[in-house]
């Protein structure tokens, strides 16, 4: 797969896509095939390839992912606390949980730390791809966000999307997708490297630092604390190596 240096990318217009390192050989051969991922089952109606636009879009999707992980841990704990419930009871419990999530009570120190640990492992296992795809032909900037459509709850959408909401129906730049069932050719895909390092966590740290240096007032709901968590982890590792 062809590579492209992070420093050579347009910070505002580049289209970023995450994938597990283990998928690279398949992508080299077949490109990106639209699908409904495990986290999107029951949410997305049609198969798509998701991506984020620009550095800020990339950082915001990371922020929202941390929130989504927190949501997932909280959901698991809440459902486990309900004993002997049928399918109707589960649906009711999920609705109850969403109401609790909107209050912020799920964002405990424990759940946030669990999410940071998971996110750190996830990012180390992933790489970042750049998609050279054509607007209108392969994607629409004003396409419908099926997750928002399914939620049909502005307060929940605001909470889940960390407040990065410009529309309660259309996609945001951090969470865009191809048109339904539209693949991305392997010729339209490049692997992002940062001084020969293709690790997504390394690239996240670099982009975060760059954007913070440009705008000192730039803040994120969870990503700022996650980066501090990573800094402490790195310092601890250095000390153990001495």
PDB file of C-alpha atoms in Angstrom:
ATOM      1  CA  UNK A   1       0.000   0.000   0.000  1.00  0.00           C
ATOM      2  CA  UNK A   2       1.286   3.457  -0.845  1.00  0.00           C
ATOM      3  CA  UNK A   3       2.139   5.679   2.112  1.00  0.00           C
ATOM      4  CA  UNK A   4       1.857   9.394   2.765  1.00  0.00           C
ATOM      5  CA  UNK A   5       3.628  11.420   5.440  1.00  0.00           C
ATOM      6  CA  UNK A   6       1.420  13.130   8.015  1.00  0.00           C
ATOM      7  CA  UNK A   7       3.274  16.423   7.499  1.00  0.00           C
ATOM      8  CA  UNK A   8       2.251  16.428   3.812  1.00  0.00           C
ATOM      9  CA  UNK A   9      -1.488  16.217   4.488  1.00  0.00           C
ATOM     10  CA  UNK A  10      -4.000  19.064   4.316  1.00  0.00           C
ATOM     11  CA  UNK A  11      -5.012  19.663   7.944  1.00  0.00           C
ATOM     12  CA  UNK A  12      -8.499  20.805   6.930  1.00  0.00           C
ATOM     13  CA  UNK A  13      -9.514  18.612   4.005  1.00  0.00           C
ATOM     14  CA  UNK A  14      -7.892  15.185   4.488  1.00  0.00           C
ATOM     15  CA  UNK A  15     -10.368  12.310   4.881  1.00  0.00           C
ATOM     16  CA  UNK A  16      -9.197   9.883   7.601  1.00  0.00           C
ATOM     17  CA  UNK A  17     -10.325   6.288   8.117  1.00  0.00           C
ATOM     18  CA  UNK A  18      -9.309   3.968  10.975  1.00  0.00           C
ATOM     19  CA  UNK A  19      -8.658   0.274  10.504  1.00  0.00           C
ATOM     20  CA  UNK A  20      -7.019  -2.560  12.385  1.00  0.00           C
ATOM     21  CA  UNK A  21      -3.466  -3.284  11.227  1.00  0.00           C
ATOM     22  CA  UNK A  22      -4.547  -6.834  10.428  1.00  0.00           C
ATOM     23  CA  UNK A  23      -6.845  -5.534   7.681  1.00  0.00           C
ATOM     24  CA  UNK A  24      -4.101  -3.934   5.593  1.00  0.00           C
ATOM     25  CA  UNK A  25      -3.380  -6.870   3.292  1.00  0.00           C
ATOM     26  CA  UNK A  26      -7.069  -7.320   2.513  1.00  0.00           C
ATOM     27  CA  UNK A  27      -7.501  -3.589   1.865  1.00  0.00           C
ATOM     28  CA  UNK A  28      -4.477  -3.615  -0.438  1.00  0.00           C
ATOM     29  CA  UNK A  29      -6.216  -6.262  -2.495  1.00  0.00           C
ATOM     30  CA  UNK A  30      -9.901  -5.311  -2.299  1.00  0.00           C
ATOM     31  CA  UNK A  31     -10.028  -1.719  -1.097  1.00  0.00           C
ATOM     32  CA  UNK A  32     -12.547  -0.733   1.580  1.00  0.00           C
ATOM     33  CA  UNK A  33     -15.792  -2.666   1.394  1.00  0.00           C
ATOM     34  CA  UNK A  34     -18.839  -0.949   2.909  1.00  0.00           C
ATOM     35  CA  UNK A  35     -20.257  -2.778   5.897  1.00  0.00           C
ATOM     36  CA  UNK A  36     -22.244  -2.452   9.095  1.00  0.00           C
ATOM     37  CA  UNK A  37     -19.707  -2.903  11.878  1.00  0.00           C
ATOM     38  CA  UNK A  38     -20.325  -4.526  15.237  1.00  0.00           C
ATOM     39  CA  UNK A  39     -20.811  -1.153  16.925  1.00  0.00           C
ATOM     40  CA  UNK A  40     -23.324  -0.088  14.267  1.00  0.00           C
ATOM     41  CA  UNK A  41     -25.620  -3.109  14.261  1.00  0.00           C
ATOM     42  CA  UNK A  42     -29.173  -2.011  14.969  1.00  0.00           C
ATOM     43  CA  UNK A  43     -28.174   1.614  14.307  1.00  0.00           C
ATOM     44  CA  UNK A  44     -27.110   1.894  10.670  1.00  0.00           C
ATOM     45  CA  UNK A  45     -29.590   0.738   8.027  1.00  0.00           C
ATOM     46  CA  UNK A  46     -27.168   0.413   5.095  1.00  0.00           C
ATOM     47  CA  UNK A  47     -23.525  -0.534   4.534  1.00  0.00           C
ATOM     48  CA  UNK A  48     -21.022   2.344   4.351  1.00  0.00           C
ATOM     49  CA  UNK A  49     -17.367   3.294   4.802  1.00  0.00           C
ATOM     50  CA  UNK A  50     -16.920   5.867   7.586  1.00  0.00           C
ATOM     51  CA  UNK A  51     -14.319   8.631   7.768  1.00  0.00           C
ATOM     52  CA  UNK A  52     -13.509  11.970   9.408  1.00  0.00           C
ATOM     53  CA  UNK A  53     -12.615  15.217   7.674  1.00  0.00           C
ATOM     54  CA  UNK A  54      -9.531  17.184   8.698  1.00  0.00           C
ATOM     55  CA  UNK A  55      -7.462  17.176  11.850  1.00  0.00           C
ATOM     56  CA  UNK A  56     -10.241  18.592  14.010  1.00  0.00           C
ATOM     57  CA  UNK A  57     -12.668  16.011  12.673  1.00  0.00           C
ATOM     58  CA  UNK A  58     -10.147  13.293  13.503  1.00  0.00           C
ATOM     59  CA  UNK A  59      -9.672  14.588  17.061  1.00  0.00           C
ATOM     60  CA  UNK A  60     -13.404  14.946  17.601  1.00  0.00           C
ATOM     61  CA  UNK A  61     -14.187  11.393  16.514  1.00  0.00           C
ATOM     62  CA  UNK A  62     -11.557  10.187  19.002  1.00  0.00           C
ATOM     63  CA  UNK A  63     -13.269  12.280  21.688  1.00  0.00           C
ATOM     64  CA  UNK A  64     -16.678  10.843  20.789  1.00  0.00           C
ATOM     65  CA  UNK A  65     -15.299   7.298  20.684  1.00  0.00           C
ATOM     66  CA  UNK A  66     -14.111   7.648  24.274  1.00  0.00           C
ATOM     67  CA  UNK A  67     -17.620   8.755  25.193  1.00  0.00           C
ATOM     68  CA  UNK A  68     -19.089   5.805  23.282  1.00  0.00           C
ATOM     69  CA  UNK A  69     -16.800   3.407  25.197  1.00  0.00           C
ATOM     70  CA  UNK A  70     -17.943   4.938  28.491  1.00  0.00           C
ATOM     71  CA  UNK A  71     -21.525   4.515  27.324  1.00  0.00           C
ATOM     72  CA  UNK A  72     -20.872   0.850  26.526  1.00  0.00           C
ATOM     73  CA  UNK A  73     -19.265   0.051  29.879  1.00  0.00           C
ATOM     74  CA  UNK A  74     -22.107   1.761  31.702  1.00  0.00           C
ATOM     75  CA  UNK A  75     -24.694  -0.077  29.640  1.00  0.00           C
ATOM     76  CA  UNK A  76     -23.109  -3.464  30.402  1.00  0.00           C
ATOM     77  CA  UNK A  77     -23.041  -2.725  34.133  1.00  0.00           C
ATOM     78  CA  UNK A  78     -26.637  -1.474  34.136  1.00  0.00           C
ATOM     79  CA  UNK A  79     -28.039  -4.487  32.286  1.00  0.00           C
ATOM     80  CA  UNK A  80     -26.087  -6.906  34.493  1.00  0.00           C
ATOM     81  CA  UNK A  81     -27.702  -5.275  37.507  1.00  0.00           C
ATOM     82  CA  UNK A  82     -31.113  -6.285  36.139  1.00  0.00           C
ATOM     83  CA  UNK A  83     -31.749  -9.959  36.855  1.00  0.00           C
ATOM     84  CA  UNK A  84     -34.088 -12.218  34.899  1.00  0.00           C
ATOM     85  CA  UNK A  85     -35.504  -9.775  32.346  1.00  0.00           C
ATOM     86  CA  UNK A  86     -37.022 -10.742  29.004  1.00  0.00           C
ATOM     87  CA  UNK A  87     -36.549  -8.976  25.644  1.00  0.00           C
ATOM     88  CA  UNK A  88     -39.219  -6.400  26.483  1.00  0.00           C
ATOM     89  CA  UNK A  89     -37.571  -5.778  29.835  1.00  0.00           C
ATOM     90  CA  UNK A  90     -34.185  -5.320  28.180  1.00  0.00           C
ATOM     91  CA  UNK A  91     -35.625  -2.715  25.806  1.00  0.00           C
ATOM     92  CA  UNK A  92     -37.145  -0.871  28.760  1.00  0.00           C
ATOM     93  CA  UNK A  93     -33.869  -1.074  30.688  1.00  0.00           C
ATOM     94  CA  UNK A  94     -31.941   0.342  27.723  1.00  0.00           C
ATOM     95  CA  UNK A  95     -34.366   3.272  27.509  1.00  0.00           C
ATOM     96  CA  UNK A  96     -33.953   3.849  31.242  1.00  0.00           C
ATOM     97  CA  UNK A  97     -30.182   3.720  30.883  1.00  0.00           C
ATOM     98  CA  UNK A  98     -30.190   6.318  28.097  1.00  0.00           C
ATOM     99  CA  UNK A  99     -32.041   8.711  30.383  1.00  0.00           C
ATOM    100  CA  UNK A 100     -29.428   8.150  33.093  1.00  0.00           C
ATOM    101  CA  UNK A 101     -26.610   8.608  30.549  1.00  0.00           C
ATOM    102  CA  UNK A 102     -27.975  12.023  29.589  1.00  0.00           C
ATOM    103  CA  UNK A 103     -27.557  13.197  33.204  1.00  0.00           C
ATOM    104  CA  UNK A 104     -23.814  12.465  33.161  1.00  0.00           C
ATOM    105  CA  UNK A 105     -24.043  10.018  36.078  1.00  0.00           C
ATOM    106  CA  UNK A 106     -22.411   7.284  33.977  1.00  0.00           C
ATOM    107  CA  UNK A 107     -19.257   9.383  33.538  1.00  0.00           C
ATOM    108  CA  UNK A 108     -17.661   8.199  36.750  1.00  0.00           C
ATOM    109  CA  UNK A 109     -13.912   8.228  37.330  1.00  0.00           C
ATOM    110  CA  UNK A 110     -13.907   4.422  37.082  1.00  0.00           C
ATOM    111  CA  UNK A 111     -15.753   4.315  33.743  1.00  0.00           C
ATOM    112  CA  UNK A 112     -13.595   7.064  32.275  1.00  0.00           C
ATOM    113  CA  UNK A 113     -10.383   5.279  33.301  1.00  0.00           C
ATOM    114  CA  UNK A 114     -11.697   2.006  31.844  1.00  0.00           C
ATOM    115  CA  UNK A 115     -12.446   3.847  28.603  1.00  0.00           C
ATOM    116  CA  UNK A 116      -8.963   5.415  28.512  1.00  0.00           C
ATOM    117  CA  UNK A 117      -7.325   2.017  28.938  1.00  0.00           C
ATOM    118  CA  UNK A 118      -9.452   0.501  26.173  1.00  0.00           C
ATOM    119  CA  UNK A 119      -8.862   3.474  23.856  1.00  0.00           C
ATOM    120  CA  UNK A 120      -5.104   3.273  24.357  1.00  0.00           C
ATOM    121  CA  UNK A 121      -5.033  -0.416  23.387  1.00  0.00           C
ATOM    122  CA  UNK A 122      -7.397   0.177  20.464  1.00  0.00           C
ATOM    123  CA  UNK A 123      -5.294   2.988  19.007  1.00  0.00           C
ATOM    124  CA  UNK A 124      -2.100   0.940  19.248  1.00  0.00           C
ATOM    125  CA  UNK A 125      -3.740  -1.807  17.210  1.00  0.00           C
ATOM    126  CA  UNK A 126      -4.968   0.549  14.500  1.00  0.00           C
ATOM    127  CA  UNK A 127      -3.550   2.543  11.617  1.00  0.00           C
ATOM    128  CA  UNK A 128      -4.891   5.581   9.828  1.00  0.00           C
ATOM    129  CA  UNK A 129      -5.755   5.633   6.139  1.00  0.00           C
ATOM    130  CA  UNK A 130      -6.357   8.581   3.837  1.00  0.00           C
ATOM    131  CA  UNK A 131      -9.206   8.303   1.346  1.00  0.00           C
ATOM    132  CA  UNK A 132      -8.940  10.111  -1.979  1.00  0.00           C
ATOM    133  CA  UNK A 133     -12.639   9.960  -2.811  1.00  0.00           C
ATOM    134  CA  UNK A 134     -14.920  12.272  -4.750  1.00  0.00           C
ATOM    135  CA  UNK A 135     -17.725  14.293  -3.204  1.00  0.00           C
ATOM    136  CA  UNK A 136     -21.142  13.847  -4.836  1.00  0.00           C
ATOM    137  CA  UNK A 137     -19.954  10.730  -6.642  1.00  0.00           C
ATOM    138  CA  UNK A 138     -18.867   8.726  -3.578  1.00  0.00           C
ATOM    139  CA  UNK A 139     -20.097  10.739  -0.600  1.00  0.00           C
ATOM    140  CA  UNK A 140     -22.322  13.674   0.351  1.00  0.00           C
ATOM    141  CA  UNK A 141     -21.350  16.253   2.957  1.00  0.00           C
ATOM    142  CA  UNK A 142     -25.008  16.697   3.856  1.00  0.00           C
ATOM    143  CA  UNK A 143     -25.947  13.015   3.951  1.00  0.00           C
ATOM    144  CA  UNK A 144     -28.299  11.713   6.631  1.00  0.00           C
ATOM    145  CA  UNK A 145     -26.769  10.436   9.880  1.00  0.00           C
ATOM    146  CA  UNK A 146     -28.741   7.259  10.523  1.00  0.00           C
ATOM    147  CA  UNK A 147     -27.543   7.066  14.141  1.00  0.00           C
ATOM    148  CA  UNK A 148     -29.063  10.487  14.820  1.00  0.00           C
ATOM    149  CA  UNK A 149     -32.190   9.532  12.910  1.00  0.00           C
ATOM    150  CA  UNK A 150     -32.609   6.346  14.936  1.00  0.00           C
ATOM    151  CA  UNK A 151     -31.969   8.069  18.285  1.00  0.00           C
ATOM    152  CA  UNK A 152     -34.546  10.770  17.507  1.00  0.00           C
ATOM    153  CA  UNK A 153     -33.536  12.450  20.768  1.00  0.00           C
ATOM    154  CA  UNK A 154     -31.675  15.791  20.501  1.00  0.00           C
ATOM    155  CA  UNK A 155     -30.571  15.713  24.146  1.00  0.00           C
ATOM    156  CA  UNK A 156     -29.102  12.215  23.799  1.00  0.00           C
ATOM    157  CA  UNK A 157     -27.405  13.130  20.508  1.00  0.00           C
ATOM    158  CA  UNK A 158     -25.820  16.218  22.099  1.00  0.00           C
ATOM    159  CA  UNK A 159     -24.537  14.138  25.000  1.00  0.00           C
ATOM    160  CA  UNK A 160     -23.229  11.259  22.872  1.00  0.00           C
ATOM    161  CA  UNK A 161     -21.580  13.582  20.312  1.00  0.00           C
ATOM    162  CA  UNK A 162     -19.890  15.645  23.069  1.00  0.00           C
ATOM    163  CA  UNK A 163     -21.795  18.729  21.907  1.00  0.00           C
ATOM    164  CA  UNK A 164     -20.267  18.661  18.405  1.00  0.00           C
ATOM    165  CA  UNK A 165     -23.664  18.907  16.756  1.00  0.00           C
ATOM    166  CA  UNK A 166     -24.530  21.259  13.901  1.00  0.00           C
ATOM    167  CA  UNK A 167     -27.589  19.293  12.773  1.00  0.00           C
ATOM    168  CA  UNK A 168     -29.825  16.659  14.331  1.00  0.00           C
ATOM    169  CA  UNK A 169     -30.223  14.867  11.005  1.00  0.00           C
ATOM    170  CA  UNK A 170     -27.137  15.347   8.810  1.00  0.00           C
ATOM    171  CA  UNK A 171     -23.612  13.955   9.227  1.00  0.00           C
ATOM    172  CA  UNK A 172     -20.922  15.912  11.046  1.00  0.00           C
ATOM    173  CA  UNK A 173     -17.424  16.314   9.597  1.00  0.00           C
ATOM    174  CA  UNK A 174     -16.011  14.003  12.269  1.00  0.00           C
ATOM    175  CA  UNK A 175     -18.451  11.197  11.388  1.00  0.00           C
ATOM    176  CA  UNK A 176     -18.975  11.157   7.629  1.00  0.00           C
ATOM    177  CA  UNK A 177     -19.531   8.176   5.352  1.00  0.00           C
ATOM    178  CA  UNK A 178     -19.665   7.076   1.750  1.00  0.00           C
ATOM    179  CA  UNK A 179     -22.977   6.721   0.006  1.00  0.00           C
ATOM    180  CA  UNK A 180     -24.759   3.488   0.862  1.00  0.00           C
ATOM    181  CA  UNK A 181     -23.046   0.387  -0.536  1.00  0.00           C
ATOM    182  CA  UNK A 182     -20.276   2.492  -2.136  1.00  0.00           C
ATOM    183  CA  UNK A 183     -16.790   0.933  -1.872  1.00  0.00           C
ATOM    184  CA  UNK A 184     -13.428   2.714  -1.898  1.00  0.00           C
ATOM    185  CA  UNK A 185     -10.910   1.402  -4.438  1.00  0.00           C
ATOM    186  CA  UNK A 186      -7.459   0.366  -3.202  1.00  0.00           C
ATOM    187  CA  UNK A 187      -6.062   2.987  -5.606  1.00  0.00           C
ATOM    188  CA  UNK A 188      -7.846   5.679  -3.569  1.00  0.00           C
ATOM    189  CA  UNK A 189      -6.257   4.652  -0.262  1.00  0.00           C
ATOM    190  CA  UNK A 190      -2.938   5.614   1.352  1.00  0.00           C
ATOM    191  CA  UNK A 191      -1.431   4.631   4.701  1.00  0.00           C
ATOM    192  CA  UNK A 192      -0.514   7.570   6.941  1.00  0.00           C
ATOM    193  CA  UNK A 193       2.966   7.489   8.443  1.00  0.00           C
ATOM    194  CA  UNK A 194       4.601   9.883  10.858  1.00  0.00           C
ATOM    195  CA  UNK A 195       8.364   9.670  10.321  1.00  0.00           C
ATOM    196  CA  UNK A 196       7.991   5.997   9.320  1.00  0.00           C
ATOM    197  CA  UNK A 197       5.660   5.246  12.252  1.00  0.00           C
ATOM    198  CA  UNK A 198       2.160   4.148  11.201  1.00  0.00           C
ATOM    199  CA  UNK A 199       0.760   3.630  14.705  1.00  0.00           C
ATOM    200  CA  UNK A 200      -2.560   5.451  15.122  1.00  0.00           C
ATOM    201  CA  UNK A 201      -1.758   6.416  18.707  1.00  0.00           C
ATOM    202  CA  UNK A 202       1.474   8.089  17.627  1.00  0.00           C
ATOM    203  CA  UNK A 203      -0.399   9.981  14.922  1.00  0.00           C
ATOM    204  CA  UNK A 204      -3.108  11.036  17.390  1.00  0.00           C
ATOM    205  CA  UNK A 205      -0.502  12.473  19.755  1.00  0.00           C
ATOM    206  CA  UNK A 206       1.129  14.414  16.911  1.00  0.00           C
ATOM    207  CA  UNK A 207      -2.089  15.855  15.487  1.00  0.00           C
ATOM    208  CA  UNK A 208      -3.337  16.766  18.975  1.00  0.00           C
ATOM    209  CA  UNK A 209      -0.095  18.623  19.735  1.00  0.00           C
ATOM    210  CA  UNK A 210      -0.169  20.442  16.389  1.00  0.00           C
ATOM    211  CA  UNK A 211      -3.740  21.620  16.757  1.00  0.00           C
ATOM    212  CA  UNK A 212      -3.250  22.676  20.387  1.00  0.00           C
ATOM    213  CA  UNK A 213      -0.258  24.759  19.342  1.00  0.00           C
ATOM    214  CA  UNK A 214      -2.387  26.475  16.691  1.00  0.00           C
ATOM    215  CA  UNK A 215      -5.246  27.189  19.091  1.00  0.00           C
ATOM    216  CA  UNK A 216      -4.545  27.339  22.820  1.00  0.00           C
ATOM    217  CA  UNK A 217      -8.288  27.610  23.522  1.00  0.00           C
ATOM    218  CA  UNK A 218      -9.091  24.332  21.756  1.00  0.00           C
ATOM    219  CA  UNK A 219     -10.700  21.915  24.216  1.00  0.00           C
ATOM    220  CA  UNK A 220     -12.275  18.474  24.139  1.00  0.00           C
ATOM    221  CA  UNK A 221     -14.710  16.699  26.438  1.00  0.00           C
ATOM    222  CA  UNK A 222     -12.521  13.649  27.162  1.00  0.00           C
ATOM    223  CA  UNK A 223      -9.553  13.800  24.797  1.00  0.00           C
ATOM    224  CA  UNK A 224      -7.631  16.370  26.865  1.00  0.00           C
ATOM    225  CA  UNK A 225      -7.704  14.099  29.909  1.00  0.00           C
ATOM    226  CA  UNK A 226      -6.914  11.092  27.737  1.00  0.00           C
ATOM    227  CA  UNK A 227      -3.780  12.785  26.438  1.00  0.00           C
ATOM    228  CA  UNK A 228      -2.748  13.548  30.006  1.00  0.00           C
ATOM    229  CA  UNK A 229      -3.394   9.886  30.853  1.00  0.00           C
ATOM    230  CA  UNK A 230      -1.073   8.880  27.994  1.00  0.00           C
ATOM    231  CA  UNK A 231       1.592  11.344  29.137  1.00  0.00           C
ATOM    232  CA  UNK A 232       1.573   9.826  32.621  1.00  0.00           C
ATOM    233  CA  UNK A 233       1.730   6.326  31.138  1.00  0.00           C
ATOM    234  CA  UNK A 234       4.725   7.326  29.010  1.00  0.00           C
ATOM    235  CA  UNK A 235       6.505   8.894  31.993  1.00  0.00           C
ATOM    236  CA  UNK A 236       5.877   5.783  34.083  1.00  0.00           C
ATOM    237  CA  UNK A 237       7.321   3.588  31.323  1.00  0.00           C
ATOM    238  CA  UNK A 238      10.453   5.745  31.119  1.00  0.00           C
ATOM    239  CA  UNK A 239      10.976   5.453  34.857  1.00  0.00           C
ATOM    240  CA  UNK A 240      10.617   1.653  34.773  1.00  0.00           C
ATOM    241  CA  UNK A 241      13.221   1.455  32.036  1.00  0.00           C
ATOM    242  CA  UNK A 242      15.829   3.368  34.060  1.00  0.00           C
TER     243      UNK A 242
END
